[in-house]
Coordinates of C-alpha atoms and ligand atoms in Angstrom, one line a residue:
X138 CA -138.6 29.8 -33.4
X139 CA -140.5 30.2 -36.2
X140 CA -144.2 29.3 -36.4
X141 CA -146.2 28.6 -40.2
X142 CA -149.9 29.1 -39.7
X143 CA -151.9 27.9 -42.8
X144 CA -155.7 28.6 -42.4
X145 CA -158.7 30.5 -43.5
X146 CA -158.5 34.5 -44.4
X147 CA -162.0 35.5 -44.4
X148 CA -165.0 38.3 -44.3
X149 CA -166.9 37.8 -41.6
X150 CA -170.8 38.8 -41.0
X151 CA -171.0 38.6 -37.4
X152 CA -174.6 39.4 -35.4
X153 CA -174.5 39.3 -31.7
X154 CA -176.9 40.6 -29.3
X155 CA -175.3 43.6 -28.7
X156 CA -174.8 44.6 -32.6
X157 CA -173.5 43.6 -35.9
X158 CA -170.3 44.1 -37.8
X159 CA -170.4 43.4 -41.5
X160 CA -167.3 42.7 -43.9
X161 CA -164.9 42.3 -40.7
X162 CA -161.8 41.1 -41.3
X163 CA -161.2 37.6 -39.7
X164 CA -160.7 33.5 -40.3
X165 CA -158.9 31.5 -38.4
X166 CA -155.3 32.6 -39.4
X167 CA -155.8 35.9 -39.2
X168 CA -156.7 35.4 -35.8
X169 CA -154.1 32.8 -34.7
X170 CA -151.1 34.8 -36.3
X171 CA -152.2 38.3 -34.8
X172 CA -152.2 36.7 -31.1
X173 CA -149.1 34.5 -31.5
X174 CA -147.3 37.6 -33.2
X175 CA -147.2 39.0 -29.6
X176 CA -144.6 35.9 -28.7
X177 CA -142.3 35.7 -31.6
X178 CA -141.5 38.0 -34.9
X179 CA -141.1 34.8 -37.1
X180 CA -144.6 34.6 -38.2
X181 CA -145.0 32.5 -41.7
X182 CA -148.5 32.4 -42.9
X183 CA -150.0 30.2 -46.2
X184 CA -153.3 30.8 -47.6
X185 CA -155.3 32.4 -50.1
X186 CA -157.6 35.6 -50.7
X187 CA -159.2 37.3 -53.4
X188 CA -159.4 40.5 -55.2
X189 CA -161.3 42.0 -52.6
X190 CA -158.6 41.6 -50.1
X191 CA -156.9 45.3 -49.9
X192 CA -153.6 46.5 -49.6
X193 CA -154.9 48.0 -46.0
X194 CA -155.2 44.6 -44.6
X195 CA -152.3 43.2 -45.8
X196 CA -150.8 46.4 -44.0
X197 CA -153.0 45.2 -40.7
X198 CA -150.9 41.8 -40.9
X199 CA -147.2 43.3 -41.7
X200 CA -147.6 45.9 -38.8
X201 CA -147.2 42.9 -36.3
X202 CA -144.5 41.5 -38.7
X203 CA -146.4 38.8 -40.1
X204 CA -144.6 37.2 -43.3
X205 CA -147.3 36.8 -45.9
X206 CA -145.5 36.0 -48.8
X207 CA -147.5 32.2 -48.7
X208 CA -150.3 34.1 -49.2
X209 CA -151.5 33.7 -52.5
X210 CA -154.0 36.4 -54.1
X211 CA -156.2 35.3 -56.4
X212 CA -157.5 38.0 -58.9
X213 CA -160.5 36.3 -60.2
X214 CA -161.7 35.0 -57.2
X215 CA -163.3 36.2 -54.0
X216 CA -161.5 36.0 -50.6
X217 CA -163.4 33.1 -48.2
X218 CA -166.6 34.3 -46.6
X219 CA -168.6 33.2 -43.3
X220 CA -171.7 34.4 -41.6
X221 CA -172.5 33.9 -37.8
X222 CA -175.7 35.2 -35.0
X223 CA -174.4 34.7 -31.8
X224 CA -177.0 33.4 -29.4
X225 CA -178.3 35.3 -26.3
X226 CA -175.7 33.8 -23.9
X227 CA -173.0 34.3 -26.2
X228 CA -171.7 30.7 -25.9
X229 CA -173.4 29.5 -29.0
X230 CA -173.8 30.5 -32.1
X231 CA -175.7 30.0 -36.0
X232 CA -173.8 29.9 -38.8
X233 CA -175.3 31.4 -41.3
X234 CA -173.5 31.2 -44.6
X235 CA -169.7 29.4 -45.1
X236 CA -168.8 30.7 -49.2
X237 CA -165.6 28.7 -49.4
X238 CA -164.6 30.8 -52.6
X239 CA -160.8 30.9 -53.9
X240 CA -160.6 28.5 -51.0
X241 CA -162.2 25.6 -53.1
X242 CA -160.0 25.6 -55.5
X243 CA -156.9 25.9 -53.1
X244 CA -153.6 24.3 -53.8
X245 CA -151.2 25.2 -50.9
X246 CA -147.5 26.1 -51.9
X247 CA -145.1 26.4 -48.7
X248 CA -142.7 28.8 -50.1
X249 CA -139.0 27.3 -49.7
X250 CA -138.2 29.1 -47.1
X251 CA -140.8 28.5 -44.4
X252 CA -140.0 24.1 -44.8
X253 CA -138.0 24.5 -42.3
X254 CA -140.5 25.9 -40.1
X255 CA -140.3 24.6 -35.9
X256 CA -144.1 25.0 -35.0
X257 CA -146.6 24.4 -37.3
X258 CA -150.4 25.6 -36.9
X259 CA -152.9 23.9 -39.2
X260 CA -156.2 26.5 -38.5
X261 CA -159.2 25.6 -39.4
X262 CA -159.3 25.1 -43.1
X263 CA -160.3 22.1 -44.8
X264 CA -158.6 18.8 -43.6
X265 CA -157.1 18.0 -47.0
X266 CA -155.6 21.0 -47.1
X267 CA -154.1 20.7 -43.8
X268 CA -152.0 17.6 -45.0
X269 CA -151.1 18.9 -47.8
X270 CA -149.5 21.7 -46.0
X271 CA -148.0 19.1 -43.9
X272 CA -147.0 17.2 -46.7
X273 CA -144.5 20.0 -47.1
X274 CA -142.7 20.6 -44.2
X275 CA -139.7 19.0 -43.2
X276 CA -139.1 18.1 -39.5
X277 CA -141.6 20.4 -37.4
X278 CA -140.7 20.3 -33.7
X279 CA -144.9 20.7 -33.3
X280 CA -147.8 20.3 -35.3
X281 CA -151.3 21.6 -33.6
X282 CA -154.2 21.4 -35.5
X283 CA -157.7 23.1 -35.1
X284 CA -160.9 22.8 -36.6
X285 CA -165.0 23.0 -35.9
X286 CA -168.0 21.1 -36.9
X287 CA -168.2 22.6 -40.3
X288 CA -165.1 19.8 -41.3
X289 CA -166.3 16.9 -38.8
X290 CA -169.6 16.4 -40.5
X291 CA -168.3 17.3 -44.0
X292 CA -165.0 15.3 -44.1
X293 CA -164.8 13.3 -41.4
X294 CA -162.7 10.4 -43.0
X295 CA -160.6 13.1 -44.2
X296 CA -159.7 14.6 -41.0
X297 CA -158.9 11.3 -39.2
X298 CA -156.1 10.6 -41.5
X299 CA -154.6 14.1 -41.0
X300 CA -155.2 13.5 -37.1
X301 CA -152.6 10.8 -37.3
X302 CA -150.1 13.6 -37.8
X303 CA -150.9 15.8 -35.4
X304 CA -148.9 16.5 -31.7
X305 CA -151.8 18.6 -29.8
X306 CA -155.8 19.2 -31.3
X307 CA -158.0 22.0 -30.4
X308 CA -160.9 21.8 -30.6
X309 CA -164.4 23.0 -28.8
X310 CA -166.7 21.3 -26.2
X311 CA -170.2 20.7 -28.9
X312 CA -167.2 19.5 -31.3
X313 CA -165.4 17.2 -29.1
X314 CA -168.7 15.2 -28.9
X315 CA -169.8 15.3 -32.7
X316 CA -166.2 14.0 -33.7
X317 CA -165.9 11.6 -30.6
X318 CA -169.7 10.5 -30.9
X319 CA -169.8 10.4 -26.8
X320 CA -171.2 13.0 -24.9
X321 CA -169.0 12.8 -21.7
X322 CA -166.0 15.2 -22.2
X323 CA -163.7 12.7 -20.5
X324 CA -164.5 9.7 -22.6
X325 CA -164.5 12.0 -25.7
X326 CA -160.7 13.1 -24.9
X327 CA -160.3 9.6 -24.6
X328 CA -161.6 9.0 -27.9
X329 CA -160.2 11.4 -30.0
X330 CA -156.5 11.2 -28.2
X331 CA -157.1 7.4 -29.4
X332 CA -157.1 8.8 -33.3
X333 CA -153.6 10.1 -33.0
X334 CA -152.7 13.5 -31.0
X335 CA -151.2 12.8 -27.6
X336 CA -152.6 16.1 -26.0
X337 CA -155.9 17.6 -26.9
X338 CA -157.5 20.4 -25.7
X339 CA -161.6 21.1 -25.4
X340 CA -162.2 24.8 -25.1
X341 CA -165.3 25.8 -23.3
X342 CA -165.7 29.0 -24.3
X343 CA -166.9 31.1 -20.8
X344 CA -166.2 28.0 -18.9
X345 CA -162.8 28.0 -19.6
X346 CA -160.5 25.3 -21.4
X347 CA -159.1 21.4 -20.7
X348 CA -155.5 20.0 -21.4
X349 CA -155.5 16.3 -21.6
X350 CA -151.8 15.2 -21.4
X351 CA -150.2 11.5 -20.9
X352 CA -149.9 13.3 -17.0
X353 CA -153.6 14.0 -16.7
X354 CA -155.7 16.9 -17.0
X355 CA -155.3 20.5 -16.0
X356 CA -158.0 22.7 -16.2
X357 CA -158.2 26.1 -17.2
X358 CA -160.9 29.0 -16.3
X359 CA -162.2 32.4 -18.9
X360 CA -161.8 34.9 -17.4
X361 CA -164.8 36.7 -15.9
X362 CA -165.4 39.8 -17.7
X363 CA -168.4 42.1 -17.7
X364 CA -168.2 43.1 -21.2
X365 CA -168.5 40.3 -24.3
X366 CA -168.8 41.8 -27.5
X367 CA -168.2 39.2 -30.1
X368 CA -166.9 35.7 -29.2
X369 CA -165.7 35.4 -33.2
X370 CA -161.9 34.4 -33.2
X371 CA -161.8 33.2 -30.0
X372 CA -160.9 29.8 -30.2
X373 CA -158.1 30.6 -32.7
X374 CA -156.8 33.6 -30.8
X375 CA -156.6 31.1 -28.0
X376 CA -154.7 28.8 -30.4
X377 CA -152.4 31.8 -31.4
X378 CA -151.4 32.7 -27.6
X379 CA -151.1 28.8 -26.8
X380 CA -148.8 28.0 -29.6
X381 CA -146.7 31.3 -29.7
X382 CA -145.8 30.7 -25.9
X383 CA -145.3 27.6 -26.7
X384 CA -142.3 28.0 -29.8
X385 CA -140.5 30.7 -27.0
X386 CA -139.8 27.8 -24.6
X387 CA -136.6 25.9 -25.0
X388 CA -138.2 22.7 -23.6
X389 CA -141.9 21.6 -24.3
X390 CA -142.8 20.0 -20.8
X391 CA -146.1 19.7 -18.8
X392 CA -145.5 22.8 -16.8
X393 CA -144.9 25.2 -20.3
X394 CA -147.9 23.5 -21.9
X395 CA -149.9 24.8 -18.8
X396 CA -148.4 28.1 -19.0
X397 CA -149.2 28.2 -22.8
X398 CA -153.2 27.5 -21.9
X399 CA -153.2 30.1 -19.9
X400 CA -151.0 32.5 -22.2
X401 CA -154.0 31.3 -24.8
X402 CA -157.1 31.8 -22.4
X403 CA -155.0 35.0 -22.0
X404 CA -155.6 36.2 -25.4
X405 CA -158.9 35.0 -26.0
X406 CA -160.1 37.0 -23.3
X407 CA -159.0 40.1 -25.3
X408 CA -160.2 39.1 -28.5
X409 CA -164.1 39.0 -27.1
X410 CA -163.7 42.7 -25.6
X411 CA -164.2 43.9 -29.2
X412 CA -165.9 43.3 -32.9
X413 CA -163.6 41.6 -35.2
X414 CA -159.6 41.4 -35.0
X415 CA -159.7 45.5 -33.2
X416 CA -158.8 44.5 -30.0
X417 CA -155.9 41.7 -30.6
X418 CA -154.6 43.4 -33.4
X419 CA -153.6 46.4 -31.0
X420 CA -152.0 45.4 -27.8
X421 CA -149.0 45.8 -25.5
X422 CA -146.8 43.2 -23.9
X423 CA -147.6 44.3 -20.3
X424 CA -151.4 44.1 -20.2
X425 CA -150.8 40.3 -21.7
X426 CA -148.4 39.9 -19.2
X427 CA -150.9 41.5 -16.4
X428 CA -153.8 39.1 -17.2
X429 CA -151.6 36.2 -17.5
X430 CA -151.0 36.7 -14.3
X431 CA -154.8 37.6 -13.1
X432 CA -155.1 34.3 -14.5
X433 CA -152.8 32.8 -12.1
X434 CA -154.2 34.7 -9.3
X435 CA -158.1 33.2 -10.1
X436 CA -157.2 30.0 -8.8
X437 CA -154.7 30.3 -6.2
X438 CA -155.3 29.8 -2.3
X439 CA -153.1 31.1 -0.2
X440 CA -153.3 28.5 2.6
Ligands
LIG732 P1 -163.7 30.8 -34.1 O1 -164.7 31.7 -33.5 O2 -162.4 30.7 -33.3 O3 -164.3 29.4 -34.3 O4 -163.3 31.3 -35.6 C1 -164.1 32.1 -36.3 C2 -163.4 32.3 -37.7 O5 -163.3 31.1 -38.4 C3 -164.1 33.3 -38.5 O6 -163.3 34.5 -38.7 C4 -164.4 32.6 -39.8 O7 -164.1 33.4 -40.9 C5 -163.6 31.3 -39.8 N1 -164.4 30.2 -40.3 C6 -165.7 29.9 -40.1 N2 -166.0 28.8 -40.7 C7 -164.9 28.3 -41.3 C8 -164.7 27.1 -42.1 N3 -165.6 26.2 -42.4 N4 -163.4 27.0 -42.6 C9 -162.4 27.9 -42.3 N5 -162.6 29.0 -41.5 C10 -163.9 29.2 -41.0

């Protein structure tokens, strides 16, 4: 089924202890539409980027079948820009520059065709944007939204009213407790399921990731790996994996949306092995397949 992801397109400075990658392709929809293309071929995407976005990574995008005709290009403007340090333990980072560009004059268009789109993934762009996107959809089966602290302290108001029309929210640990304004996880899912979506998930970045359904919680470990380059894209790989599982099932139940954490924790694992969009922009179906199921193995007990 097919699957509109509206988000940021971006160049990314990113500075981690174990080097720097300047200029990197990245932004959240980049990120969620490379993972998820590994799960369906109906990938719709709506955005915007500017002159300095090339031919070659518009070619990056359509080599995993990625539609981007909702992708306008703005000539005079310059594509979205973002700046992070990653700290020594790789869990937290800096932001060091956000230049909105072409995204602050934005107007998202859904092009006729994708209204009729099943899953819908609002990535972290601005919250008014989000609904607007919304605005133009028809009857989506799903609507996931994700977003990070940079939106919580800036629009707040804004992204409560577009919670109201959201199915499942992502969002991370540190931001479940700015939005929520409770430092217990628990009480923040609480919370923030109060302001609209019935399940909610808190990524914890090496500690792993937390479902809270009407049936409870299910929790989710990272997988232990030796080498972390660059944590950037993570959380929207993650979203990527979760929702592409997620729009090949013919039945959304408890048991797929575990399947789908792990399909996302999955992905995100990949994502960190490299600098930038290298490593998820060039997998195979078996080794996502093989670590789904060393996923499944990391918590089993053979009695
Ligand atoms: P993540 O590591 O999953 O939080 O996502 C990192 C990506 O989000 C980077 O590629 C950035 O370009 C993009 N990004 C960072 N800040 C923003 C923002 N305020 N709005 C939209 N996208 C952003």
């Amino acid at each position: 089924m097919a699957i509109l992801i509206v988000g940021s397109l971006a160049f990314d400075d990113i500075e981690t202890p174990f080097g720097r990658s300047d200029n990197t392709l990245g932004g959240s929809s980049t990120y969620i539409a490379l993972s998820a293309s590994y799960f369906t071929d109906k990938i719709q995407m709506v955005g915007v980027v500017g002159s300095d976005f090339e031919q070659q990574h518009f070619d990056l995008l359509h080599s995993r079948s990625i539609d981007t005709k909702g992708v306008q290009k703005i000539e005079e403007g310059k594509t979205f820009r973002w700046a992070g340090r990653y700290h020594y333990d790789m869990n937290t980072r800096d932001t060091l520059d956000t230049q909105l560009n072409v995204f602050a004059d934005f107007d998202p268009v859904v092009p006729e065709p994708y209204r009729n789109a099943e899953f819908v993934c609002l990535g972290n762009i601005d919250p008014e944007l989000q609904l607007k996107v919304l605005g133009q959809i028809s009857k989506p089966k799903l609507v996931i939204l994700d977003t990070m602290n940079f939106w919580i302290e800036s629009k707040p108001d804004e992204l409560k009213k577009t919670l109201q029309n959201v199915d499942i929210f992502i969002l991370n640990d540190s931001e479940a407790r700015l939005l929520s304004g409770d430092p217990n996880l628990v009480k923040s899912a609480r919370i923030i399921r109060e302001m609209g979506p019935k399940t909610l998930i808190i990524k914890k970045g090496e500690h792993g990731a937390l479902l809270f359904t009407d049936n409870g919680i299910f929790v989710a470990p990272a997988f232990p790996l030796e080498s972390i380059y660059d944590p950037t894209g993570a959380g929207d790989t993650f979203a990527g994996g979760f929702i592409g599982h997620l729009s090949r099932c013919e039945k959304i139940t408890d048991v797929e949306m575990r399947r789908a954490v792990l399909y996302g924790s999955a992905m995100a694992s990949f994502c960190v092995e490299k600098f930038g969009t290298e490593k998820i922009a060039a997998l195979d179906l078996l080794e996502i397949e093989d670590r789904y199921q060393s996923f499944r193995e990391l918590s089993r007990i053979d009695e």
